[in-house]
PDB file of C-alpha atoms in Angstrom:
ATOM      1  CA  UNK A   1      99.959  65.745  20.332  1.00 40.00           C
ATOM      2  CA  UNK A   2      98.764  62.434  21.006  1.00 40.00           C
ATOM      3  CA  UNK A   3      96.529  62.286  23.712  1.00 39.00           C
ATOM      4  CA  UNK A   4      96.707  58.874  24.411  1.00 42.00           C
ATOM      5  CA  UNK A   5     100.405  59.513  24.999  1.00 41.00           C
ATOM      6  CA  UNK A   6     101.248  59.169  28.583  1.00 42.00           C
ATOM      7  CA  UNK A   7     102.481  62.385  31.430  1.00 38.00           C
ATOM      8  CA  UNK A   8     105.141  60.291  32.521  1.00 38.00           C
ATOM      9  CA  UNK A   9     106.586  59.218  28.069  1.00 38.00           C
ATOM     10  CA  UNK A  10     105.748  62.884  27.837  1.00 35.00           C
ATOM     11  CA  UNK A  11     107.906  63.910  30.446  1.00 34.00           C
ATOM     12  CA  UNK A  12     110.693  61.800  30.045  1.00 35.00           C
ATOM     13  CA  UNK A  13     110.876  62.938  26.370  1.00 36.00           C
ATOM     14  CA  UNK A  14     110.958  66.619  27.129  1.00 38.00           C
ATOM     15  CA  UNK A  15     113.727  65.671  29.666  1.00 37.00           C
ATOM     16  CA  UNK A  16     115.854  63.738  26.915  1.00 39.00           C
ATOM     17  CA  UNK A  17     115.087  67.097  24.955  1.00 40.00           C
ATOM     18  CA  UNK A  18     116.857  69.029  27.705  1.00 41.00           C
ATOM     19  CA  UNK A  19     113.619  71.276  28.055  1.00 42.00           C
ATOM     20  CA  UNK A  20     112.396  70.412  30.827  1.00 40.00           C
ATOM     21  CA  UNK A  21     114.473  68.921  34.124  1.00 43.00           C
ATOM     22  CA  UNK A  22     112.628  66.371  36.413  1.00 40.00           C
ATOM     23  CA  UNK A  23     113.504  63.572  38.589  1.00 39.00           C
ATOM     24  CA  UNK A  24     110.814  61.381  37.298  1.00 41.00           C
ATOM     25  CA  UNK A  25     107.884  60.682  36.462  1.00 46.00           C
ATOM     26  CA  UNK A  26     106.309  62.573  39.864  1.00 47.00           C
ATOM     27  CA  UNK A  27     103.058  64.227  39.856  1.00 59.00           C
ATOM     28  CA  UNK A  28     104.671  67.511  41.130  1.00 75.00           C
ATOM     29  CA  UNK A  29     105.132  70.047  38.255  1.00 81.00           C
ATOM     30  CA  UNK A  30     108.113  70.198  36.177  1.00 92.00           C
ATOM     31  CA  UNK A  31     110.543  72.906  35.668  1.00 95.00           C
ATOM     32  CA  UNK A  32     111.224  73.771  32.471  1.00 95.00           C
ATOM     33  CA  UNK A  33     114.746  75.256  31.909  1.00 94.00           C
ATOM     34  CA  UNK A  34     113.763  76.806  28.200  1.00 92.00           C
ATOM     35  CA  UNK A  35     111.557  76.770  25.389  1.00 91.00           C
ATOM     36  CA  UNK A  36     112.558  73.948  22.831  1.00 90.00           C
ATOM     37  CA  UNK A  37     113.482  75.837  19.415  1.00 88.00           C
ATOM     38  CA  UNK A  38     110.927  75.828  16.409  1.00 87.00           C
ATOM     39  CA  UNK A  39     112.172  75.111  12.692  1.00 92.00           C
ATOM     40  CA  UNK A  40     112.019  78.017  10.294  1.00 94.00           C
ATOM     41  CA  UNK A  41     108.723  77.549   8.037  1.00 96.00           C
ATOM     42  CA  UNK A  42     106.642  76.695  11.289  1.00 97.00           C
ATOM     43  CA  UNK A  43     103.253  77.585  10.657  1.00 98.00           C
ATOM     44  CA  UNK A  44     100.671  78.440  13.275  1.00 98.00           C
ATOM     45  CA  UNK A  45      97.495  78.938  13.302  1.00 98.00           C
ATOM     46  CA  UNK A  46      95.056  81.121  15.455  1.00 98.00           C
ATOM     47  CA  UNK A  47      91.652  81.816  16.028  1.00 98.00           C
ATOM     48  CA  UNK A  48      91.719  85.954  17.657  1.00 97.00           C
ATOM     49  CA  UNK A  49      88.599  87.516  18.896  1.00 98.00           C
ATOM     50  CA  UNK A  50      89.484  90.805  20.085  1.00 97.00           C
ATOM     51  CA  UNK A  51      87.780  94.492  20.344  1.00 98.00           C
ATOM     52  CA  UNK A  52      88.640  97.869  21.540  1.00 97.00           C
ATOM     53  CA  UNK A  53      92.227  99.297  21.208  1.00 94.00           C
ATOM     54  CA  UNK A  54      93.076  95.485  21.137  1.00 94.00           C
ATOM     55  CA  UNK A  55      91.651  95.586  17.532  1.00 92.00           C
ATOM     56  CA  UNK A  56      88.527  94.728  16.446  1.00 95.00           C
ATOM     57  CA  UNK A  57      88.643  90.870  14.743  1.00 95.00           C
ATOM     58  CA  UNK A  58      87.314  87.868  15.245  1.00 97.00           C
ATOM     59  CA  UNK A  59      88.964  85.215  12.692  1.00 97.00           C
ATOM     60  CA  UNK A  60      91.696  82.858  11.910  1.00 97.00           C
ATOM     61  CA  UNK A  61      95.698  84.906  12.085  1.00 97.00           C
ATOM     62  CA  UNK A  62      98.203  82.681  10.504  1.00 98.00           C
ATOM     63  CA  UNK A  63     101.796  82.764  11.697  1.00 97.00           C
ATOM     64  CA  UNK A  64     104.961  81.891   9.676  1.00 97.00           C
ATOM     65  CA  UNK A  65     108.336  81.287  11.444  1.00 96.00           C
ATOM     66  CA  UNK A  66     111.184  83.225   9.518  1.00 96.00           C
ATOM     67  CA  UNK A  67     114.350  84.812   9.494  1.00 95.00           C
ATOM     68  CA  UNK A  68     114.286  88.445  10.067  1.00 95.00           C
ATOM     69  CA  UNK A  69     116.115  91.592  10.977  1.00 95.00           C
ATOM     70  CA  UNK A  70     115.821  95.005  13.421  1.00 97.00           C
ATOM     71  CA  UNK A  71     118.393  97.530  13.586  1.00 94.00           C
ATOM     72  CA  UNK A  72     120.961  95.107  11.064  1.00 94.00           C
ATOM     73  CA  UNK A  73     120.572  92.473  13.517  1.00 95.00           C
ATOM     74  CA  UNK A  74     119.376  89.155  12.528  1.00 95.00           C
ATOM     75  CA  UNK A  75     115.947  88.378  14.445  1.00 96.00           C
ATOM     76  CA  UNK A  76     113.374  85.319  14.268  1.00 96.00           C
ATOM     77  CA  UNK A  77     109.874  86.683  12.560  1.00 97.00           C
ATOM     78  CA  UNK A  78     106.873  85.216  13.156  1.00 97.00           C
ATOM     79  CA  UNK A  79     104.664  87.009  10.570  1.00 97.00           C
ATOM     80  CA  UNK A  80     100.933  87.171   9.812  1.00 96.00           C
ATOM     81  CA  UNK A  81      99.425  89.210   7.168  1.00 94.00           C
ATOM     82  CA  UNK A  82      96.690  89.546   9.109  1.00 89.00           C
ATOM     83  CA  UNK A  83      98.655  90.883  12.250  1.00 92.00           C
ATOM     84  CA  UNK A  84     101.982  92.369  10.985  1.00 95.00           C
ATOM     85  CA  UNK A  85     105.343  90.848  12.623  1.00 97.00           C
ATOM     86  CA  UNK A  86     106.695  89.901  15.999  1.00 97.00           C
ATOM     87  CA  UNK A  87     111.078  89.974  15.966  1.00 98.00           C
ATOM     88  CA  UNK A  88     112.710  88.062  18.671  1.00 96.00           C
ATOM     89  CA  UNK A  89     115.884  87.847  19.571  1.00 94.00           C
ATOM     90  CA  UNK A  90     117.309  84.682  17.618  1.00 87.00           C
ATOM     91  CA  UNK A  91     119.674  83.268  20.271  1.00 85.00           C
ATOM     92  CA  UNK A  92     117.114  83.920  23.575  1.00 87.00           C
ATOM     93  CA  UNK A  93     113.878  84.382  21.517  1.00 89.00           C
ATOM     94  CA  UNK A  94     113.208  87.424  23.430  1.00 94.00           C
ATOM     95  CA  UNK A  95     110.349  89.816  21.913  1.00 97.00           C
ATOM     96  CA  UNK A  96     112.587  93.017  20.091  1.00 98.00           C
ATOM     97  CA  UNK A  97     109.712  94.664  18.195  1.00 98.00           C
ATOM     98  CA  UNK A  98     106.700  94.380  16.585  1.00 97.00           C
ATOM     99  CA  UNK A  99     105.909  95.601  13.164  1.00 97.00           C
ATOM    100  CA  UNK A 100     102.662  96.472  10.987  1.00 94.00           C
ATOM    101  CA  UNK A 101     101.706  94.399   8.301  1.00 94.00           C
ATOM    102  CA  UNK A 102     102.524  96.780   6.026  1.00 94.00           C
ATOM    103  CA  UNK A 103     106.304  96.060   7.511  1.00 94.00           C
ATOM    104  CA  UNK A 104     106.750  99.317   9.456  1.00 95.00           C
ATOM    105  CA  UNK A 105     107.483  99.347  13.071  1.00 96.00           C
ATOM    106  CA  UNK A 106     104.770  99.418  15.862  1.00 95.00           C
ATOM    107  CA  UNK A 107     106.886  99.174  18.938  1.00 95.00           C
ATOM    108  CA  UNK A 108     110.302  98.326  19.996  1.00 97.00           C
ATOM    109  CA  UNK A 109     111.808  96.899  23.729  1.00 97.00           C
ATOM    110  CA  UNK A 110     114.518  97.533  26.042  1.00 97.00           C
ATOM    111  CA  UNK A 111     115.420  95.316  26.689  1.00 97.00           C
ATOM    112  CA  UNK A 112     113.730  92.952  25.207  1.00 97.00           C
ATOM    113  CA  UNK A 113     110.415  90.871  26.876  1.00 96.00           C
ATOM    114  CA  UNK A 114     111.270  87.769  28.099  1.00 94.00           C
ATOM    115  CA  UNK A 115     110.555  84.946  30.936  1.00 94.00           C
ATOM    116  CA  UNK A 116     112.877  84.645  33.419  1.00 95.00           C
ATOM    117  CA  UNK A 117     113.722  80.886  32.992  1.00 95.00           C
ATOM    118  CA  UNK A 118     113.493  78.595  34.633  1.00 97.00           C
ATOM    119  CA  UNK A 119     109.886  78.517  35.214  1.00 97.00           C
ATOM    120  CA  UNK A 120     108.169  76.512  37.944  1.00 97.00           C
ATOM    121  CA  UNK A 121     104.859  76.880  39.851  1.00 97.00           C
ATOM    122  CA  UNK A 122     104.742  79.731  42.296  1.00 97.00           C
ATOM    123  CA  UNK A 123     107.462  81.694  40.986  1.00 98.00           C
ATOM    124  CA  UNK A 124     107.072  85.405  40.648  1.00 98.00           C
ATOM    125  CA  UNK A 125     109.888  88.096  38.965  1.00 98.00           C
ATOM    126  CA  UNK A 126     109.173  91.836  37.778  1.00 98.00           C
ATOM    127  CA  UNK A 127     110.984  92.968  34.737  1.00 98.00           C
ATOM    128  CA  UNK A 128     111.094  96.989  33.493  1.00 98.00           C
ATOM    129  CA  UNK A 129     111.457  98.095  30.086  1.00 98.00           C
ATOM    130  CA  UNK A 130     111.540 101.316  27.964  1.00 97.00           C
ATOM    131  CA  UNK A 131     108.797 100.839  25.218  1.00 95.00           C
ATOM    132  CA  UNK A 132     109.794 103.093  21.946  1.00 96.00           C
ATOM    133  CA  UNK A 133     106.305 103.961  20.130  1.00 93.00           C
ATOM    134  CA  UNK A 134     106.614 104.424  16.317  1.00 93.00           C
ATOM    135  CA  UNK A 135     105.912 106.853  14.420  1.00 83.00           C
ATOM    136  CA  UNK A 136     106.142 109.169  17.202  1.00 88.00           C
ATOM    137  CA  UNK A 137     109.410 107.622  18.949  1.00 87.00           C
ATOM    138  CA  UNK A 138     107.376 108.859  22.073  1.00 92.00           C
ATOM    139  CA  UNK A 139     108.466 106.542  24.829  1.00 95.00           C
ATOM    140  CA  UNK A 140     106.937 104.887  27.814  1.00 93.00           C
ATOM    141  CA  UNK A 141     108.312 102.961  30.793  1.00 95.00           C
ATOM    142  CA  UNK A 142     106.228  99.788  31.482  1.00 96.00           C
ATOM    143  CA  UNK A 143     106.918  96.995  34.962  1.00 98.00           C
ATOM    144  CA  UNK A 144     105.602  93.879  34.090  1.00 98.00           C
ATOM    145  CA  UNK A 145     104.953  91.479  37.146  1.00 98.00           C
ATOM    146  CA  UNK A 146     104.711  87.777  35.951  1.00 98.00           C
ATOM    147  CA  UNK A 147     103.415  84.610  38.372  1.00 98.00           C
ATOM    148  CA  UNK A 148     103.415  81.294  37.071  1.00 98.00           C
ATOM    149  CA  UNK A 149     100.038  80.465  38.463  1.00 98.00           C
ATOM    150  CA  UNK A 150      99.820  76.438  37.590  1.00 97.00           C
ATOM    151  CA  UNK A 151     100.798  73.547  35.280  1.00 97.00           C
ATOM    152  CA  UNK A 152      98.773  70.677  33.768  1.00 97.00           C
ATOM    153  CA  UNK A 153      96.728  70.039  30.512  1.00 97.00           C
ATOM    154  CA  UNK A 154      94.814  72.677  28.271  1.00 98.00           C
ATOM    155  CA  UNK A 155      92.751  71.763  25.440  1.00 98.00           C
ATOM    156  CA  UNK A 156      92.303  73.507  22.569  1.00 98.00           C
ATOM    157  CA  UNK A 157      91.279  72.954  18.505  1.00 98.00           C
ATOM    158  CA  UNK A 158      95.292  71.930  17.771  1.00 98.00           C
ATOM    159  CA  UNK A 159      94.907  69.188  21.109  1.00 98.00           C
ATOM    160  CA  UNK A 160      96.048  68.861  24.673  1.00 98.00           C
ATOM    161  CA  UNK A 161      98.784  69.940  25.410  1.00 97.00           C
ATOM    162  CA  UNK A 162     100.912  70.148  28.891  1.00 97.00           C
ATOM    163  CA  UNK A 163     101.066  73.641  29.613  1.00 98.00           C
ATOM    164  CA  UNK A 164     102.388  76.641  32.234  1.00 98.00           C
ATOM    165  CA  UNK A 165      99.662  79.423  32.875  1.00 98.00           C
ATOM    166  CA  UNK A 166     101.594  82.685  33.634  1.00 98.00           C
ATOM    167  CA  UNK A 167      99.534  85.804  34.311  1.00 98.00           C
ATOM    168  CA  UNK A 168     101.229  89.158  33.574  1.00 97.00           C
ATOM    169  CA  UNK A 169     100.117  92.588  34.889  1.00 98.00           C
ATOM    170  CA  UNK A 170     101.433  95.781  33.978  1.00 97.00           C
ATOM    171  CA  UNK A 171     101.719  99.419  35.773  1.00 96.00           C
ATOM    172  CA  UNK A 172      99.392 100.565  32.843  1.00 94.00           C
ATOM    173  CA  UNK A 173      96.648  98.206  33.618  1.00 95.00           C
ATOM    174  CA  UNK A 174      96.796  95.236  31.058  1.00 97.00           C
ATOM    175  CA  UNK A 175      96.706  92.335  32.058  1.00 98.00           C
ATOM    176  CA  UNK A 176      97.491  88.653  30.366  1.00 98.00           C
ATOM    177  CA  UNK A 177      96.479  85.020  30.870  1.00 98.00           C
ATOM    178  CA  UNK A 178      99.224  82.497  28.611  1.00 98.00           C
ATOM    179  CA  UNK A 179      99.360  79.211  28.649  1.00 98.00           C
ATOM    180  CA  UNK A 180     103.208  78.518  27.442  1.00 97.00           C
ATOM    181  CA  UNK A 181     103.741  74.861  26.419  1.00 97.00           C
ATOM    182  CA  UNK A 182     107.926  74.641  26.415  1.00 95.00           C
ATOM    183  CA  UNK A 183     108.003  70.775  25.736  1.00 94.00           C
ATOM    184  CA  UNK A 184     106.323  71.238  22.629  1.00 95.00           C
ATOM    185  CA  UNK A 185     108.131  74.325  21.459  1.00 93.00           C
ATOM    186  CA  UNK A 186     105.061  76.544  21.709  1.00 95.00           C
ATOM    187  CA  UNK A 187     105.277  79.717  23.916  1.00 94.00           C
ATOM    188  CA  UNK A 188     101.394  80.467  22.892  1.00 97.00           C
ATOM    189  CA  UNK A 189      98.776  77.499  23.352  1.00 98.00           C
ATOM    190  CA  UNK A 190      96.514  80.012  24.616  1.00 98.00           C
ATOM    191  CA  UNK A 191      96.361  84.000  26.031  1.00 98.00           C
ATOM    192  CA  UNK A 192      93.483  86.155  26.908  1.00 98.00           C
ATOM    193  CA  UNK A 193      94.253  90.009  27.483  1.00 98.00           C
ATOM    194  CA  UNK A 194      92.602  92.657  29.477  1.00 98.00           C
ATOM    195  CA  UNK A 195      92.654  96.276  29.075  1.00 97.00           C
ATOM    196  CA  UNK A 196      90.616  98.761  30.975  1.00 97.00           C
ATOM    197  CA  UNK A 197      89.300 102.419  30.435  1.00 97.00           C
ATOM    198  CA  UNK A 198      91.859 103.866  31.869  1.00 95.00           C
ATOM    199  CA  UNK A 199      94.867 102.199  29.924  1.00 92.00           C
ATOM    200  CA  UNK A 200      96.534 104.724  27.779  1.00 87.00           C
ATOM    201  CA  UNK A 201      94.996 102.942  24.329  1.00 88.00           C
ATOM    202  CA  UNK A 202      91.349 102.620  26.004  1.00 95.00           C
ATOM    203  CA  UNK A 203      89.875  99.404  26.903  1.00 97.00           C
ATOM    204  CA  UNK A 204      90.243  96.240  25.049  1.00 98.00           C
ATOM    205  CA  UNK A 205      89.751  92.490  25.419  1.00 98.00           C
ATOM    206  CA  UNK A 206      91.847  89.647  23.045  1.00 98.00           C
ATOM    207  CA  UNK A 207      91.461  86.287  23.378  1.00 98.00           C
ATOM    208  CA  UNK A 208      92.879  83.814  21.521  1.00 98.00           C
ATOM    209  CA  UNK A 209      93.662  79.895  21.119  1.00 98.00           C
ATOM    210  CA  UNK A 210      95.826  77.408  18.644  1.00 98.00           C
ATOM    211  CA  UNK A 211      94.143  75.777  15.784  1.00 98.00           C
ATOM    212  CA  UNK A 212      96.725  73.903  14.237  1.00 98.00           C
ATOM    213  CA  UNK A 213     100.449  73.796  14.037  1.00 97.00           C
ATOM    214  CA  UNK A 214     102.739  72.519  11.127  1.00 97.00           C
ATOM    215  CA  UNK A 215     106.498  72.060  11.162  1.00 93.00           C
ATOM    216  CA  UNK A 216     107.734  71.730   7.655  1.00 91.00           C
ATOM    217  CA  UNK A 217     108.649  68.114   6.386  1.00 78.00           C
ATOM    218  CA  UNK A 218     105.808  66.835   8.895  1.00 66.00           C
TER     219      UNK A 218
END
């Protein structure tokens, strides 16, 4: 993104883009009514630092958009061989399942994670889900409470970007900073993840941040 680009062109375009609704060029936050959709053979880059049962790594993880599949459905994969697979649904790009890189499943959702669009400043929802754990197909029932804490510029290696920070919490202890850029068609700019001691998996701590993105033909 440039940054010498102005809130107000920036705005106006996402508008135009029907991502995000505003009545002008205001300094009050948007609300953005979706995430605008990424072309297959997008390629993101990471840098992840993470330890305990969060993994330990600290390098670059390199994400391919794709098509994919779960259960004979078609899904959108955003693959790393680094990290494995995340499937979302193709139509709401809701988060289905996660695989290993090795292609086998980690963990599956029901329903699927999602935000509860639209999102503005302030707003708060709870969502519940049955989490299926492979290869065990034990399963574990998980309330995630979501806030939309603020909305403005973040900064990282890839450039500044406009950006909602959502926290999430769960009734297992883990807890999420994100920093969701819909405009831009990028629902990770940023995230850093807390476990404690006494989550199920142990402790852990992830952080991670956007290096570069490239859209193919650009």
């Amino acid at each position: 993104m440039n940054s010498s680009t102005s809130p107000c062109a920036l705005l106006l375009a996402a508008t135009a883009a029907s991502t995000l609704m505003m009545a002008g060029c205001a300094t009050a936050p948007p609300t953005a009514s979706g995430i605008a959709p990424t072309p297959m053979g997008t390629v993101s880059t990471f840098h992840r630092k993470s330890s305990g049962s969060l993994g330990s790594f600290d390098g670059q993880v390199v994400w391919t958009q794709s098509p994919g599949t779960w259960q004979g459905k078609p899904m959108l994969a955003s693959t790393a061989p680094q990290a494995g697979a995340n499937l979302h649904d193709a139509t709401t790009l809701a988060l289905v399942a996660t695989l290993n890189p090795a292609g086998q499943p980690v963990m599956s959702y029901d329903p699927p994670l999602d935000f509860q669009w639209p999102l503005q400043v302030g707003k708060t929802w709870t969502s519940e889900h049955t989490v299926t754990l492979y290869p065990s197909r034990n399963t574990v029932k998980i309330r995630v409470n979501y806030q939309v804490e603020s909305w403005g510029d973040v900064t990282v290696p890839a450039g500044t970007f406009k950006a909602f920070k959502l926290r999430f919490t769960n009734n297992l202890g883990e807890s999420e900073e994100r920093w969701v850029s819909p405009a831009d068609g990028i629902p990770t700019v940023k995230r850093h993840v807390e476990r404690p001691a006494s989550h199920p998996q142990g402790a852990g701590v992830l952080d991670a941040e956007l290096l570069s993105r490239v859209q193919p033909g650009r």
